[in-house]
Amino acid sequence: MSDPERLLEVRDLRVCFQTEGGVVKAVGGVSFDVDRGEVVAIVGESGSGKSVTAMTLMGLTRSANASFQGSARFEGTELIAAREDQLRRIRGARIAMIFQDPMSSLNPVQRVGEQIVEQIRVHDHAISKRAAGERAITLMARVGIPQARERARSYPHEFSGGMRQRAMIAMALSCSPSLLIADEPTTALDVTIQAQIISELKQLCEETGAAVILVSHDLGVVADIADRVLVMYGGRIVEQATLDELFYDPQHPYTWGLLGSIARLDRDRTQRLPAIAGMPPSLVNPPEGCHFRPRCPHAFERCTQVPGLDSRLAQGSGHLDRCWLSPEQKRKLRSVEGVIGLASDETVIA
Amino acid sequence: MSTDPALAATGTEFSSDVARELQKEGGIGPYRLAARRLARNKVALAFGALFALIVVMCLLAPVYAHDIAHTGPNDEHITQVIKVAGKPTDVLSPVGIPIGPTWHGRFFLGADGSGRDVAVRLLYGGRNSLEIGIEATFITILLASILGIVGAYFRGPLDGLISRAFDLIWAYPVYLLGIALGVTLQLQGLDLGVFKIKGSSLVLTALIIGFVFIPYVGKPIRGQVLVLREREFIDAARQQGLGSLRIMFGEVLPNVASTIIVFIPLILANSILTEAGLSYLGAGVQDPNPSWGTMISDGIRLIPAAIHLVLVPGLMLVLAVLGINVFGDGVRDALDPRARIRIEH
Amino acid sequence: MGRFVVRRVASTIGVLIAISIFTFLIFQAIPNGDPALRLAGRTATQTQIEAIRHTWGFDKPIYIQYLRTMEKIFDGSVVSYNQGFNVEEEIRRDLPVTASLALGAGFIWLALGIVFGALSAWRAGRWLDRGLTVLSMIGVSMPVFFLGAVLAYYVGDKWGVLPPGDYVKLTEDPWGWLEHLVMPWFALSVLFIGVYSRVLRSTILDNINDDYVRTARAKGLSERQVMIRHVLRNSLIPIISLWGLDFASVIGGGAILTESVFNLHGVGQYAAQSVQALDIPSVLVITMFGAFTVVLLSAIVDVVYAALDPRIRL
Amino acid sequence: MTRYLRSIGAVLVALVLPVVMGACGSSSSGPTVTVVQGTAPDYLDPSQGYTTQAANSSWVSYLGLYTYAHASATAGGQVIPAIATAPPKVTGGGKTYTITIRKGLKYSNGEAVKASDFLFTIERAIKLNWGGAAYFTGNIAGATDYSKGKSNTITGISANDATGQIVIHLTAPYGAFENVLAFPSAGLLPSTTPMTPQDTSPPSGFGPYEIKNVVPNQGYDVSLNPSYASQAIPGVPAGHVNIHVKIETNTTTEAEDVLNNSADVFDWGDTVPPSLLPQVQSQAASRYASEPTALVLYFFMNIKEKPFDNILARKAVIMALDRNALSRLDSGNITPGCYFLPPTLVGHPSTPCPYGDPSKSPNIAAAKKLVAEAGLTGYPVTVWGEERQPRKEYIDNYAATLNEIGFKATTKIIASTQYFPTIGTLKSHPQTGFADWQQDFPNPFDFYLLVDGSGISQVNNENFGEINDPFINSEIKALTPVLSSQLSSVASRWEKLDEYVAKKAYLGVFGYEKVPKFTSTRINFSQAIFHPVYGLDYTSLTLTK
């Protein structure tokens, strides 16, 4: 709180949705920090609560059937309990967001330039339309859109996927935010474009000094950019570590599974990639104890109790996890055919 | 669309996505799910019950006519004198003005311009209106589904022909085509080779209404099938060597079934309204058979002396159609929460 | 655009030819339908009937009769069986009435449809939404001639607030014009208001969950700005196109019931009367005119749609 | 294609332009009264118009050689000379009519009235297919050839413009020919009138009025002809007020307009809506009356078809008809009766009806017995009717009556325009159904056309019952040549014939239509003449102040 470097402090954030199927506990007590200029990745599969966490920070999950607990302080402002108008001043200006599908995330019937101008002018009432337009063009050029002046007059459907995401980035950065939340920014894109976009994003953030929360299901994407990684499963953080720690010394069996399913260049292409067997947990009636228990080949009696998010490594570092296994057991169990992975009954073809 | 259930932010949409998720998990069929959703929609159920009540009342028309009103729907009592509050009153005054509601067994809702019991005619008229509505709906849905599916499935010249035919019917204002067909066909009846329909038959009116609405259902179904036929499971079925008929009605039909179901109450409501309109224009149900539409239009002549002749069948008609519409809306919400399907009036 | 025009003109011509043939054939099916008998009257002799048959060309084969009628329609000389009036002049005279009805009602139903639909979606699930839903449901369940007759009785006759029918020329008496049209406008609008508000409500609720709306919120736009600039604006596109078609159908004689119940001598009433009188030339011209307005306005709608939604190509 | 597009374009351009129709001003002096008509006249060109609405205006706008006296009741049925100087000289066994026209008369357009205009007028009416043209072609020698195009002129008419003499040769003696000459369609027109329909700008004529400013289906003016007063014909007054006719298809509005004085005359062809009658009778008692007309309402019964080939069945029907009920269906506007000839006509019998008093309740039990006696109980009958209020209500009532007395009746309702052509086609074999007859002129002969056995034809038949009775046929033949002016001399013979028809139960007559005479308070009601043929006489309209 007193740390000037600390940009965001999330404490025990819980998000529930009332639905006709029951109460969905989408996020079940998440705590983490983001420092200025830091890139934090949140990784997990669909339904793990990673996107809800990210969007809740922006207040985008607010609705009649949602309820929130916990806190998130951003630059000294409480976000979770904030009034809508307070939040609005932060949205877009201090925290900006990039979404997964750049096609549907841009208004299809508005020119791209106009959409950026709208963002600029909503936070800067003094700026003229013309000046805002010029700034939009500059921003577009800066994110690598060629012939930005002409392209500003185009509609989203006239852009390629990568160009659209660049336009989204230009829009997000238009008010120089201190935090950029990127929710699966490259999922909808071609693999070759993915890398480009990610590196440009990284470069832009370094230039502007913005911190990034990168939400992704793909550890491969995260590897290029993240300083720290949070792994989420079933609405909880199951492991939190620096990028290197996570890749070289993963503690949670779920993380092993994620790592095991990355296609890596150093592996034989023809080899089968193991996927994690089973279904993601129900958020309405989650399994008792460790949420990963039903899918975990290494589960034992103790797993019916919820493991805390603790540091279980000797060094007492910031590397936290939620697994009852001892570090030694983990080290042994995570090695599958010589690489990190989750032992499994099923495999799929890559 | 994201499969992450929590991604969608607001109420209605969110719930439906979760439901889809649940359905994947629990293996509840889409129709059971829809039924469950419908069961929770108390307003829709209440209006559905209202409609059912009206249907039951109309079905009981003979009982009412025989045991309470003691007269048939077409029996005239023009020169009769009945006692109202002890005073003898003409059913039809010498200048032809009918008696108003007596609120008793005989002429409970008054008499019409020909000295017939309005309450009895209201119930019998309801039977006719509903019968026409149901038959017309059946015709529309059946033909529209077949034409839409067959056309879109085979494409080519057949589809071209069907589409043009849809366009042709669609380019007419509904009532104009309805009265043109009504006026001309009622003069001669319709000879369809196998069976003949007399000009005064209710089926003829139903047929005309059913015909007029075909493109309004056929076009959306055709559009949906055009998309479906490009999907993998149809390809798969084709590669398995299934015949066109099997694919159309075994694979395609179940996938457009929810659209068809959504259209049923819509067409039913519109058919009943159209019957009323055509009867008002003299091209619907033929005298002396009552229908709500003919009753209203006969009654309009006697405004302002006997406004009850318009109000009674009119309100009944509105209530019945309202019942169908609200219930149908509930069905649509349950089956198609995104409400993509609509019909022009 | 060029191809669009060519394609549309071709299909319009096709529809018009088809519709004229179809209409013509409908009336050929009448038993004892020889129009000469109707024209001759009850006391006519055989000679007279023959003479009429000859002058009107009823003794010619059907396709010749059709072609001759169409020829007359094109050179504007087609006259009705009934009183020998020039049909196109009739339509031209009836059109201001129908146009007055359509313009006023079209404005009302569009405006109220949007307001009700937007309010309903804005308050989805709340009391206002439920109330408006019930209202719009009643609207779509109400036969216009019933509503018209009841309105004319209570508002017109009983309370004497407004005249219960008839048309007064705008050029002669603007106030009277307005006074006479208020009830028909309202009666005709009720159904459409119901339909439009329901359509708009569901379109809005559909769009509200679109990703670009989330983007708009994430930009820091106020809820009002999000709703008006993004949700409502995008949701109005289909409403506008719907409006074009409905408006066309009213202009083309679709408001038969409204015109009849309020005794407005418009295209619709003319159509109803001509059909009942089995007056083939009039019916032919009216249906072709109606179809033409529908096809023309749907082409305009497509152009407007393409302008409003750049994703659509003509 | 280009032509098509251009014309559609032209239509559209014209449609978009605001259409301002001719305002209904009148150049003539005198106040204007508004007549509301529920149905537009069929045609306003006198060579075409045949309906009462058309005749109402044209008989005072187009005087012919003869016209009717401007008087009410039977006096109005009197034919008087108009353009002719005197009644015709009938010679040649009733086949030659010699007539001289008045000198110096001028049409409203200033042209002189000539004897040859008569020939032109008759030719024009035949050419333009006037609905009653059969009265010309059937009687005037050479008129049929003219109508078939075999001749350029009607050889049976010769006219001398110099002397003003017209000689007409008939094909056979025809006593009602004077009535034929009094038709508005025989009203003289200038020979310069085009041989094509002039419905939107009716031709000039000679008479107290002229028809102007026609707006189809909306209205027209019947204005005082300024040139008439100076050349007025005895017995045909010049008229006092200009008439504006407004078409108001909603009869409720029509009646309300007259009731609250926003219009002046209610069309006698319409009925005051029953819902307004009590109000009219209480608020406007001094300006509303129900006038008898020569319109007979009956159910025809086809004597060639079972079951009505049996006289017992026909008797039963006539006994069972509930005429009071039928009258109430028509707002009480029917005078119950059983004879074919209406009471306003010479020849209406004064004896009581053979099968029960028509104004009393019917004898259903006796009728039922008759049907049973004839062994026809349960016999199916199709009742034909027309889709028009109250006629379709008559049919419902009639069918119910038939069912009551033991038949198995179903109705067949046909669109009004198509009704008479349909039942007039012999091969439709209508068993029974509704029919009516309104006189063309006040002569019993005009009615007996409908039961004349020689008049049965394959199409356009009017003898719906296919009655072919030798006695009727011979009586008609014998009475036909009697001149209208001598009608009273054969009144008893007509009465006998009419009684015979009633006794044979050929026609299910149920009554005669009464029509409204209804004006605003502006109109001097008692002085307004209700003419037995043409209704409210415009020339008799005067204002109260």
Coordinates of C-alpha atoms in Angstrom, one line a residue, chain C residues 9 12-13 16-17 30-34 37-49 51-53 55-56 71 73-76 80-85 88-97 157 164 166 169 171-172 261-263 265 269-270 273 275-278 288-289 292-293 296, chain D residues 1 3-5 7-8 11-12 14-16 18-23 40-43 50 127 129-135 137 144 147-148 199-200 214-218 246-250 252-253 256-257 298 415-418 420-422 425 427-428 435-437 440 449-450 459-460 462 464:
Chain C
V9 CA -34.7 -3.9 -61.9
T12 CA -38.7 -6.2 -60.0
I13 CA -39.9 -6.7 -63.6
L16 CA -44.5 -7.5 -61.5
I17 CA -45.1 -9.8 -64.5
I30 CA -64.8 -17.3 -61.2
P31 CA -67.8 -19.4 -62.3
N32 CA -70.2 -17.5 -64.6
G33 CA -67.4 -14.9 -64.3
D34 CA -68.0 -13.4 -67.7
L37 CA -72.8 -10.3 -67.7
R38 CA -72.0 -8.0 -64.8
L39 CA -71.5 -5.0 -67.0
A40 CA -74.7 -5.6 -69.0
G41 CA -77.0 -5.5 -66.0
R42 CA -80.1 -7.5 -65.3
T43 CA -82.3 -6.6 -68.2
A44 CA -79.7 -6.8 -70.9
T45 CA -80.4 -8.9 -74.0
Q46 CA -78.1 -11.4 -75.5
T47 CA -77.3 -8.8 -78.3
Q48 CA -76.2 -6.3 -75.7
I49 CA -74.1 -8.8 -73.9
A51 CA -71.8 -6.1 -77.9
I52 CA -70.2 -5.5 -74.5
R53 CA -68.2 -8.7 -74.8
T55 CA -66.1 -3.8 -77.1
W56 CA -64.3 -5.0 -74.0
E71 CA -50.9 -2.7 -72.7
I73 CA -52.0 -0.3 -68.0
F74 CA -48.7 0.8 -69.6
D75 CA -50.1 3.6 -71.7
G76 CA -52.3 4.7 -68.8
S80 CA -62.4 -0.1 -64.4
Y81 CA -65.3 -2.3 -65.3
N82 CA -67.5 -0.7 -62.8
Q83 CA -67.8 2.9 -63.8
G84 CA -65.3 3.2 -66.5
F85 CA -63.1 5.4 -64.5
E88 CA -54.5 5.1 -62.7
E89 CA -56.2 8.4 -62.1
E90 CA -58.2 6.8 -59.2
I91 CA -55.0 5.6 -57.6
R92 CA -53.4 9.0 -58.1
R93 CA -56.4 10.5 -56.3
D94 CA -56.4 8.0 -53.5
L95 CA -52.7 8.1 -52.9
P96 CA -52.6 11.4 -51.0
V97 CA -55.0 9.8 -48.5
D157 CA -69.3 9.3 -31.4
P164 CA -64.8 9.2 -36.3
D166 CA -63.4 10.4 -43.3
K169 CA -57.6 17.4 -47.7
T171 CA -54.6 21.6 -48.8
E172 CA -58.1 22.6 -47.9
V261 CA -63.0 1.1 -40.8
F262 CA -62.3 4.8 -40.9
N263 CA -63.7 5.3 -44.3
H265 CA -60.7 6.7 -49.6
Q269 CA -60.1 0.8 -49.6
Y270 CA -60.1 1.1 -53.3
Q273 CA -63.9 -2.4 -53.1
V275 CA -61.9 -7.0 -55.3
Q276 CA -65.4 -7.2 -53.9
A277 CA -66.7 -5.8 -57.2
L278 CA -64.5 -8.3 -59.1
M288 CA -48.9 -4.2 -59.3
F289 CA -48.7 -0.8 -57.8
F292 CA -43.9 -2.1 -57.1
T293 CA -43.8 0.1 -54.0
L296 CA -38.9 -0.3 -54.8
Chain D
M1 CA -39.3 -2.6 -71.2
R3 CA -41.9 1.9 -72.2
Y4 CA -42.9 0.0 -69.1
L5 CA -40.3 1.7 -67.0
S7 CA -44.9 4.7 -67.6
I8 CA -44.2 3.4 -64.1
V11 CA -47.1 7.2 -62.6
L12 CA -44.8 7.6 -59.7
A14 CA -47.6 12.0 -60.8
L15 CA -48.3 10.2 -57.6
V16 CA -45.8 12.2 -55.7
P18 CA -49.9 16.7 -54.7
V19 CA -53.2 16.2 -56.3
V20 CA -55.6 19.1 -55.9
M21 CA -59.0 18.2 -57.2
G22 CA -61.5 20.6 -58.6
A23 CA -63.1 22.5 -55.8
A40 CA -71.8 6.5 -56.1
P41 CA -73.9 6.5 -59.3
D42 CA -72.9 3.8 -61.7
Y43 CA -72.3 6.3 -64.5
Y50 CA -78.9 3.0 -64.8
K127 CA -73.5 2.3 -78.5
N129 CA -74.3 -0.1 -73.8
W130 CA -76.8 1.5 -71.5
G131 CA -78.1 -1.1 -69.0
G132 CA -81.7 -0.6 -70.2
A133 CA -80.8 -0.5 -73.9
A134 CA -83.0 -3.6 -74.4
Y135 CA -86.0 -1.2 -74.2
T137 CA -83.4 -2.5 -79.2
T144 CA -81.1 -4.3 -83.1
S147 CA -76.6 -2.4 -82.2
K148 CA -75.1 -5.3 -84.0
D199 CA -68.5 10.2 -67.0
T200 CA -66.1 12.7 -65.5
V214 CA -67.4 15.1 -61.0
V215 CA -64.8 13.7 -58.7
P216 CA -65.2 9.9 -59.0
N217 CA -66.3 8.2 -55.9
Q218 CA -66.3 11.4 -53.9
K246 CA -71.2 14.0 -51.6
I247 CA -70.5 10.3 -51.6
E248 CA -70.4 9.0 -48.1
T249 CA -70.1 5.2 -48.1
N250 CA -70.5 5.0 -44.4
T252 CA -74.0 5.9 -40.2
T253 CA -72.0 9.0 -41.0
E256 CA -75.6 11.5 -38.7
D257 CA -74.6 14.3 -41.1
Y298 CA -89.4 -12.1 -52.9
A415 CA -70.7 -11.7 -53.9
S416 CA -73.2 -9.0 -54.7
T417 CA -71.7 -8.2 -58.1
Q418 CA -71.8 -11.8 -59.2
F420 CA -77.6 -12.0 -60.5
P421 CA -75.3 -13.1 -63.3
T422 CA -74.9 -16.4 -61.4
T425 CA -77.4 -18.6 -65.7
K427 CA -77.5 -24.1 -65.8
S428 CA -76.7 -23.1 -62.2
A435 CA -84.7 -11.8 -55.7
D436 CA -86.1 -8.3 -56.0
W437 CA -87.4 -6.0 -58.6
D440 CA -88.0 0.8 -64.4
L449 CA -91.4 -9.5 -67.6
L450 CA -90.1 -11.5 -64.7
V459 CA -78.0 -16.4 -69.5
N460 CA -79.1 -13.2 -67.9
E462 CA -84.7 -12.9 -64.8
F464 CA -85.5 -17.3 -61.9

